[in-house]
Amino acid sequence: MSSNPPPSTSPVPPPRGKAAEWLLPGGTEPDPRFTLANERTFLAWIRTSLALLAGGIAIEAFTSDLFLQPVRKGLAVVLLLLGMLLSAGAIVRWLHVERSMRNRVPLPLPLIVPLLAGAGALAAAVVLVFILWR
């Protein structure tokens, strides 16, 4: 009797869901560590977005004695819109990075960064001017 070992079969990964196939078509699965790092970066963008939303609410709710009403409203709206934009940009960034990793192409530049930096600097400048002005 011959004792040949059974042929080794590699496990077949379960099929991805329809949403995953639609959002992330083609390519190969990247190392899970890179996917998880991409998720952590996404969550960092979301935390920043929530901080901007909280800042917009705080400006509107608690600074009536510091700012003129139109300035207060304008600054709150800028922070709220920036938070909303950053939240939407976070998912777009996550998808672009995930697709790049799956297709083994260079990662895209984070275009939301200059916008966030510029708008944050503008909001900080307005607050600084009004604090020094008072």
Coordinates of C-alpha atoms in Angstrom, one line a residue, residues 47-106:
R47 CA -12.6 62.2 14.5
T48 CA -11.3 65.4 13.0
S49 CA -14.6 66.0 11.3
L50 CA -16.5 65.5 14.5
A51 CA -14.2 68.0 16.3
L52 CA -14.9 70.5 13.6
L53 CA -18.7 69.9 13.9
A54 CA -18.4 70.3 17.7
G55 CA -16.3 73.5 17.2
G56 CA -19.0 74.9 15.0
I57 CA -21.7 74.1 17.5
A58 CA -19.6 75.6 20.3
I59 CA -18.9 78.8 18.5
E60 CA -22.6 79.3 17.8
A61 CA -23.8 78.3 21.3
F62 CA -21.2 79.9 23.6
T63 CA -19.6 82.9 22.0
S64 CA -22.5 85.4 21.7
D65 CA -20.6 87.9 23.9
L66 CA -17.3 87.5 21.9
F67 CA -18.4 87.8 18.3
L68 CA -20.9 89.9 16.4
Q69 CA -23.8 87.8 15.3
P70 CA -23.0 87.6 11.6
V71 CA -19.3 86.7 12.3
R72 CA -20.4 84.1 14.8
K73 CA -22.8 82.5 12.4
G74 CA -20.4 82.7 9.5
L75 CA -17.6 81.1 11.5
A76 CA -19.9 78.4 12.8
V77 CA -21.2 77.7 9.3
V78 CA -17.6 77.4 8.0
L79 CA -16.7 74.9 10.7
L80 CA -19.8 72.9 10.2
L81 CA -19.4 72.8 6.4
L82 CA -15.8 71.9 6.7
G83 CA -16.7 69.1 9.1
M84 CA -19.3 67.8 6.6
L85 CA -16.8 68.1 3.7
L86 CA -14.1 66.3 5.6
S87 CA -16.5 63.5 6.6
A88 CA -17.4 63.0 2.9
G89 CA -13.7 63.3 1.9
A90 CA -12.7 60.7 4.4
I91 CA -14.8 58.0 2.6
V92 CA -13.6 59.0 -0.8
R93 CA -10.0 59.0 0.4
W94 CA -10.5 55.5 2.0
L95 CA -11.9 54.1 -1.2
H96 CA -9.1 55.6 -3.4
V97 CA -6.4 54.2 -1.1
E98 CA -8.0 50.8 -0.9
R99 CA -8.4 50.6 -4.7
S100 CA -4.8 51.7 -5.1
M101 CA -3.5 49.0 -2.7
R102 CA -5.6 46.3 -4.4
N103 CA -4.4 47.3 -7.9
R104 CA -0.8 47.9 -6.7
V105 CA -0.6 51.4 -8.0
P106 CA 0.9 54.5 -6.2

